[in-house]
Amino acid sequence: QVQLVESGGGLVQAGGSLRLSCAASGRTFATYAMGWFRQPPGKEREFVATISWGADIMYYADSVKGRFTISIDNAKRTVLLQMNSLKPEDTAVYYCAAGPSTSTIRRNDNNYWGQGTQVTVSS
């Protein structure tokens, strides 16, 4: 089992920045890849970004490329999502995910999930 706890959400104006953090714990954690999804109001959950635990593989959704950066702090077992140039359409509940690989995370294939953190971008 893997336990995930997100933090760092909030309200920001368009063009601003936020950094989300996901603290992970549990056994065999080092074998997992990590990622972020989001669920906008009234819409389905969608993939945002994923990173391998060794940080050698990363994927981003087209909608966030060049604005969001995913990274890992191995010592703290924490995954970060730096979000810059935020837009109102980035408003969503953001969920941290863990899975066997970046591919399974992108496919939402039996991911472990955090509880989610709200990000609201005002225009």
mmCIF file with all atom_site columns, C-alpha atoms in Angstrom:
data_model
loop_
_atom_site.group_PDB
_atom_site.id
_atom_site.type_symbol
_atom_site.label_atom_id
_atom_site.label_alt_id
_atom_site.label_comp_id
_atom_site.label_asym_id
_atom_site.label_entity_id
_atom_site.label_seq_id
_atom_site.pdbx_PDB_ins_code
_atom_site.Cartn_x
_atom_site.Cartn_y
_atom_site.Cartn_z
_atom_site.occupancy
_atom_site.B_iso_or_equiv
_atom_site.pdbx_formal_charge
_atom_site.auth_seq_id
_atom_site.auth_comp_id
_atom_site.auth_asym_id
_atom_site.auth_atom_id
_atom_site.pdbx_PDB_model_num
ATOM 1   C CA . GLN A 1 1   ? 0.000   0.000  0.000   1.00 0.00 ? 1   GLN A CA 1
ATOM 2   C CA . VAL A 1 2   ? 1.020   3.572  -0.701  1.00 0.00 ? 2   VAL A CA 1
ATOM 3   C CA . GLN A 1 3   ? -0.374  6.551  1.182   1.00 0.00 ? 3   GLN A CA 1
ATOM 4   C CA . LEU A 1 4   ? -0.409  9.969  -0.510  1.00 0.00 ? 4   LEU A CA 1
ATOM 5   C CA . VAL A 1 5   ? -1.125  13.380 1.045   1.00 0.00 ? 5   VAL A CA 1
ATOM 6   C CA . GLU A 1 6   ? -1.346  16.527 -1.084  1.00 0.00 ? 6   GLU A CA 1
ATOM 7   C CA . SER A 1 7   ? -0.892  20.135 -0.007  1.00 0.00 ? 7   SER A CA 1
ATOM 8   C CA . GLY A 1 8   ? -0.350  23.545 -1.545  1.00 0.00 ? 8   GLY A CA 1
ATOM 9   C CA . GLY A 1 9   ? -3.621  24.301 -3.282  1.00 0.00 ? 9   GLY A CA 1
ATOM 10  C CA . GLY A 1 10  ? -5.392  27.634 -3.014  1.00 0.00 ? 10  GLY A CA 1
ATOM 11  C CA . LEU A 1 11  ? -6.732  30.685 -4.811  1.00 0.00 ? 11  LEU A CA 1
ATOM 12  C CA . VAL A 1 12  ? -4.538  32.599 -7.248  1.00 0.00 ? 12  VAL A CA 1
ATOM 13  C CA . GLN A 1 13  ? -5.077  35.190 -9.968  1.00 0.00 ? 13  GLN A CA 1
ATOM 14  C CA . ALA A 1 14  ? -4.548  34.324 -13.613 1.00 0.00 ? 14  ALA A CA 1
ATOM 15  C CA . GLY A 1 15  ? -0.875  34.517 -14.506 1.00 0.00 ? 15  GLY A CA 1
ATOM 16  C CA . GLY A 1 16  ? 0.181   33.575 -10.987 1.00 0.00 ? 16  GLY A CA 1
ATOM 17  C CA . SER A 1 17  ? 1.945   30.510 -9.633  1.00 0.00 ? 17  SER A CA 1
ATOM 18  C CA . LEU A 1 18  ? 1.316   27.736 -7.134  1.00 0.00 ? 18  LEU A CA 1
ATOM 19  C CA . ARG A 1 19  ? 3.332   24.742 -6.032  1.00 0.00 ? 19  ARG A CA 1
ATOM 20  C CA . LEU A 1 20  ? 1.631   21.503 -5.070  1.00 0.00 ? 20  LEU A CA 1
ATOM 21  C CA . SER A 1 21  ? 3.320   18.926 -2.893  1.00 0.00 ? 21  SER A CA 1
ATOM 22  C CA . CYS A 1 22  ? 2.548   15.235 -2.399  1.00 0.00 ? 22  CYS A CA 1
ATOM 23  C CA . ALA A 1 23  ? 4.078   13.339 0.506   1.00 0.00 ? 23  ALA A CA 1
ATOM 24  C CA . ALA A 1 24  ? 4.255   9.592  -0.001  1.00 0.00 ? 24  ALA A CA 1
ATOM 25  C CA . SER A 1 25  ? 4.646   6.753  2.464   1.00 0.00 ? 25  SER A CA 1
ATOM 26  C CA . GLY A 1 26  ? 4.224   3.008  2.530   1.00 0.00 ? 26  GLY A CA 1
ATOM 27  C CA . ARG A 1 27  ? 6.181   -0.094 1.745   1.00 0.00 ? 27  ARG A CA 1
ATOM 28  C CA . THR A 1 28  ? 8.012   -0.696 -1.592  1.00 0.00 ? 28  THR A CA 1
ATOM 29  C CA . PHE A 1 29  ? 7.534   2.969  -2.340  1.00 0.00 ? 29  PHE A CA 1
ATOM 30  C CA . ALA A 1 30  ? 10.802  3.274  -4.244  1.00 0.00 ? 30  ALA A CA 1
ATOM 31  C CA . THR A 1 31  ? 9.449   1.088  -7.058  1.00 0.00 ? 31  THR A CA 1
ATOM 32  C CA . TYR A 1 32  ? 6.595   3.422  -7.912  1.00 0.00 ? 32  TYR A CA 1
ATOM 33  C CA . ALA A 1 33  ? 6.275   6.246  -10.399 1.00 0.00 ? 33  ALA A CA 1
ATOM 34  C CA . MET A 1 34  ? 4.302   9.330  -9.386  1.00 0.00 ? 34  MET A CA 1
ATOM 35  C CA . GLY A 1 35  ? 1.972   11.733 -11.096 1.00 0.00 ? 35  GLY A CA 1
ATOM 36  C CA . TRP A 1 36  ? -0.741  14.357 -10.954 1.00 0.00 ? 36  TRP A CA 1
ATOM 37  C CA . PHE A 1 37  ? -4.285  14.373 -12.299 1.00 0.00 ? 37  PHE A CA 1
ATOM 38  C CA . ARG A 1 38  ? -6.960  17.024 -12.035 1.00 0.00 ? 38  ARG A CA 1
ATOM 39  C CA . GLN A 1 39  ? -10.740 17.139 -12.127 1.00 0.00 ? 39  GLN A CA 1
ATOM 40  C CA . PRO A 1 40  ? -12.286 20.435 -13.284 1.00 0.00 ? 40  PRO A CA 1
ATOM 41  C CA . PRO A 1 41  ? -15.821 21.272 -12.111 1.00 0.00 ? 41  PRO A CA 1
ATOM 42  C CA . GLY A 1 42  ? -18.357 19.085 -13.883 1.00 0.00 ? 42  GLY A CA 1
ATOM 43  C CA . LYS A 1 43  ? -15.720 17.191 -15.852 1.00 0.00 ? 43  LYS A CA 1
ATOM 44  C CA . GLU A 1 44  ? -13.889 13.892 -15.652 1.00 0.00 ? 44  GLU A CA 1
ATOM 45  C CA . ARG A 1 45  ? -10.503 13.440 -14.022 1.00 0.00 ? 45  ARG A CA 1
ATOM 46  C CA . GLU A 1 46  ? -7.668  14.087 -16.500 1.00 0.00 ? 46  GLU A CA 1
ATOM 47  C CA . PHE A 1 47  ? -3.960  13.399 -16.637 1.00 0.00 ? 47  PHE A CA 1
ATOM 48  C CA . VAL A 1 48  ? -1.581  16.305 -15.925 1.00 0.00 ? 48  VAL A CA 1
ATOM 49  C CA . ALA A 1 49  ? 1.968   14.986 -15.473 1.00 0.00 ? 49  ALA A CA 1
ATOM 50  C CA . THR A 1 50  ? 3.969   11.953 -14.396 1.00 0.00 ? 50  THR A CA 1
ATOM 51  C CA . ILE A 1 51  ? 7.555   11.222 -13.380 1.00 0.00 ? 51  ILE A CA 1
ATOM 52  C CA . SER A 1 52  ? 9.538   8.073  -12.699 1.00 0.00 ? 52  SER A CA 1
ATOM 53  C CA . TRP A 1 53  ? 11.057  7.701  -9.245  1.00 0.00 ? 53  TRP A CA 1
ATOM 54  C CA . GLY A 1 54  ? 14.522  8.097  -10.770 1.00 0.00 ? 54  GLY A CA 1
ATOM 55  C CA . ALA A 1 55  ? 13.305  11.296 -12.481 1.00 0.00 ? 55  ALA A CA 1
ATOM 56  C CA . ASP A 1 56  ? 14.574  10.059 -15.868 1.00 0.00 ? 56  ASP A CA 1
ATOM 57  C CA . ILE A 1 57  ? 11.120  9.804  -17.485 1.00 0.00 ? 57  ILE A CA 1
ATOM 58  C CA . MET A 1 58  ? 8.523   12.573 -17.502 1.00 0.00 ? 58  MET A CA 1
ATOM 59  C CA . TYR A 1 59  ? 5.334   13.185 -19.440 1.00 0.00 ? 59  TYR A CA 1
ATOM 60  C CA . TYR A 1 60  ? 3.007   16.173 -19.502 1.00 0.00 ? 60  TYR A CA 1
ATOM 61  C CA . ALA A 1 61  ? -0.449  16.822 -20.855 1.00 0.00 ? 61  ALA A CA 1
ATOM 62  C CA . ASP A 1 62  ? -0.331  19.174 -23.846 1.00 0.00 ? 62  ASP A CA 1
ATOM 63  C CA . SER A 1 63  ? -2.450  21.704 -21.965 1.00 0.00 ? 63  SER A CA 1
ATOM 64  C CA . VAL A 1 64  ? 0.252   22.240 -19.306 1.00 0.00 ? 64  VAL A CA 1
ATOM 65  C CA . LYS A 1 65  ? 3.497   21.800 -21.260 1.00 0.00 ? 65  LYS A CA 1
ATOM 66  C CA . GLY A 1 66  ? 5.838   24.732 -20.768 1.00 0.00 ? 66  GLY A CA 1
ATOM 67  C CA . ARG A 1 67  ? 3.874   25.991 -17.740 1.00 0.00 ? 67  ARG A CA 1
ATOM 68  C CA . PHE A 1 68  ? 3.959   23.111 -15.234 1.00 0.00 ? 68  PHE A CA 1
ATOM 69  C CA . THR A 1 69  ? 7.015   21.236 -13.960 1.00 0.00 ? 69  THR A CA 1
ATOM 70  C CA . ILE A 1 70  ? 6.961   17.952 -12.054 1.00 0.00 ? 70  ILE A CA 1
ATOM 71  C CA . SER A 1 71  ? 9.869   16.959 -9.837  1.00 0.00 ? 71  SER A CA 1
ATOM 72  C CA . ILE A 1 72  ? 10.820  14.546 -7.066  1.00 0.00 ? 72  ILE A CA 1
ATOM 73  C CA . ASP A 1 73  ? 12.598  15.058 -3.756  1.00 0.00 ? 73  ASP A CA 1
ATOM 74  C CA . ASN A 1 74  ? 13.764  11.522 -3.044  1.00 0.00 ? 74  ASN A CA 1
ATOM 75  C CA . ALA A 1 75  ? 15.045  12.263 0.449   1.00 0.00 ? 75  ALA A CA 1
ATOM 76  C CA . LYS A 1 76  ? 11.656  13.612 1.521   1.00 0.00 ? 76  LYS A CA 1
ATOM 77  C CA . ARG A 1 77  ? 9.625   11.147 -0.579  1.00 0.00 ? 77  ARG A CA 1
ATOM 78  C CA . THR A 1 78  ? 7.801   14.112 -2.011  1.00 0.00 ? 78  THR A CA 1
ATOM 79  C CA . VAL A 1 79  ? 6.573   14.891 -5.510  1.00 0.00 ? 79  VAL A CA 1
ATOM 80  C CA . LEU A 1 80  ? 6.157   18.530 -6.489  1.00 0.00 ? 80  LEU A CA 1
ATOM 81  C CA . LEU A 1 81  ? 4.127   20.220 -9.201  1.00 0.00 ? 81  LEU A CA 1
ATOM 82  C CA . GLN A 1 82  ? 5.236   23.772 -9.937  1.00 0.00 ? 82  GLN A CA 1
ATOM 83  C CA . MET A 1 83  ? 2.442   25.565 -11.791 1.00 0.00 ? 83  MET A CA 1
ATOM 84  C CA . ASN A 1 84  ? 3.254   28.849 -13.510 1.00 0.00 ? 84  ASN A CA 1
ATOM 85  C CA . SER A 1 85  ? 1.262   31.137 -15.797 1.00 0.00 ? 85  SER A CA 1
ATOM 86  C CA . LEU A 1 86  ? -1.950  29.736 -14.378 1.00 0.00 ? 86  LEU A CA 1
ATOM 87  C CA . LYS A 1 87  ? -5.178  30.142 -16.336 1.00 0.00 ? 87  LYS A CA 1
ATOM 88  C CA . PRO A 1 88  ? -8.805  30.025 -15.189 1.00 0.00 ? 88  PRO A CA 1
ATOM 89  C CA . GLU A 1 89  ? -9.159  26.720 -17.043 1.00 0.00 ? 89  GLU A CA 1
ATOM 90  C CA . ASP A 1 90  ? -6.569  25.216 -14.677 1.00 0.00 ? 90  ASP A CA 1
ATOM 91  C CA . THR A 1 91  ? -9.182  25.447 -11.912 1.00 0.00 ? 91  THR A CA 1
ATOM 92  C CA . ALA A 1 92  ? -9.716  21.918 -10.586 1.00 0.00 ? 92  ALA A CA 1
ATOM 93  C CA . VAL A 1 93  ? -9.187  19.517 -7.741  1.00 0.00 ? 93  VAL A CA 1
ATOM 94  C CA . TYR A 1 94  ? -5.653  18.194 -8.178  1.00 0.00 ? 94  TYR A CA 1
ATOM 95  C CA . TYR A 1 95  ? -4.904  14.605 -7.198  1.00 0.00 ? 95  TYR A CA 1
ATOM 96  C CA . CYS A 1 96  ? -1.554  12.960 -6.576  1.00 0.00 ? 96  CYS A CA 1
ATOM 97  C CA . ALA A 1 97  ? -1.183  9.456  -8.022  1.00 0.00 ? 97  ALA A CA 1
ATOM 98  C CA . ALA A 1 98  ? 1.235   6.559  -7.620  1.00 0.00 ? 98  ALA A CA 1
ATOM 99  C CA . GLY A 1 99  ? 1.606   3.476  -9.785  1.00 0.00 ? 99  GLY A CA 1
ATOM 100 C CA . PRO A 1 100 ? 4.075   0.886  -11.099 1.00 0.00 ? 100 PRO A CA 1
ATOM 101 C CA . SER A 1 101 ? 5.241   3.040  -14.023 1.00 0.00 ? 101 SER A CA 1
ATOM 102 C CA . THR A 1 102 ? 4.671   6.338  -15.794 1.00 0.00 ? 102 THR A CA 1
ATOM 103 C CA . SER A 1 103 ? 2.734   4.416  -18.461 1.00 0.00 ? 103 SER A CA 1
ATOM 104 C CA . THR A 1 104 ? 0.259   2.888  -16.013 1.00 0.00 ? 104 THR A CA 1
ATOM 105 C CA . ILE A 1 105 ? -0.199  6.252  -14.330 1.00 0.00 ? 105 ILE A CA 1
ATOM 106 C CA . ARG A 1 106 ? -1.019  7.932  -17.647 1.00 0.00 ? 106 ARG A CA 1
ATOM 107 C CA . ARG A 1 107 ? -3.562  5.189  -18.369 1.00 0.00 ? 107 ARG A CA 1
ATOM 108 C CA . ASN A 1 108 ? -5.047  5.589  -14.871 1.00 0.00 ? 108 ASN A CA 1
ATOM 109 C CA . ASP A 1 109 ? -4.457  1.875  -14.432 1.00 0.00 ? 109 ASP A CA 1
ATOM 110 C CA . ASN A 1 110 ? -5.113  1.035  -10.756 1.00 0.00 ? 110 ASN A CA 1
ATOM 111 C CA . ASN A 1 111 ? -3.441  4.164  -9.461  1.00 0.00 ? 111 ASN A CA 1
ATOM 112 C CA . TYR A 1 112 ? -3.167  4.913  -5.769  1.00 0.00 ? 112 TYR A CA 1
ATOM 113 C CA . TRP A 1 113 ? -4.725  8.320  -5.029  1.00 0.00 ? 113 TRP A CA 1
ATOM 114 C CA . GLY A 1 114 ? -4.400  11.151 -2.555  1.00 0.00 ? 114 GLY A CA 1
ATOM 115 C CA . GLN A 1 115 ? -7.424  13.003 -1.212  1.00 0.00 ? 115 GLN A CA 1
ATOM 116 C CA . GLY A 1 116 ? -7.042  15.949 -3.582  1.00 0.00 ? 116 GLY A CA 1
ATOM 117 C CA . THR A 1 117 ? -6.353  19.667 -3.166  1.00 0.00 ? 117 THR A CA 1
ATOM 118 C CA . GLN A 1 118 ? -8.380  22.520 -4.673  1.00 0.00 ? 118 GLN A CA 1
ATOM 119 C CA . VAL A 1 119 ? -6.750  24.975 -7.061  1.00 0.00 ? 119 VAL A CA 1
ATOM 120 C CA . THR A 1 120 ? -8.825  27.988 -8.099  1.00 0.00 ? 120 THR A CA 1
ATOM 121 C CA . VAL A 1 121 ? -7.572  30.489 -10.677 1.00 0.00 ? 121 VAL A CA 1
ATOM 122 C CA . SER A 1 122 ? -9.525  33.742 -10.910 1.00 0.00 ? 122 SER A CA 1
ATOM 123 C CA . SER A 1 123 ? -9.660  35.816 -14.071 1.00 0.00 ? 123 SER A CA 1
#
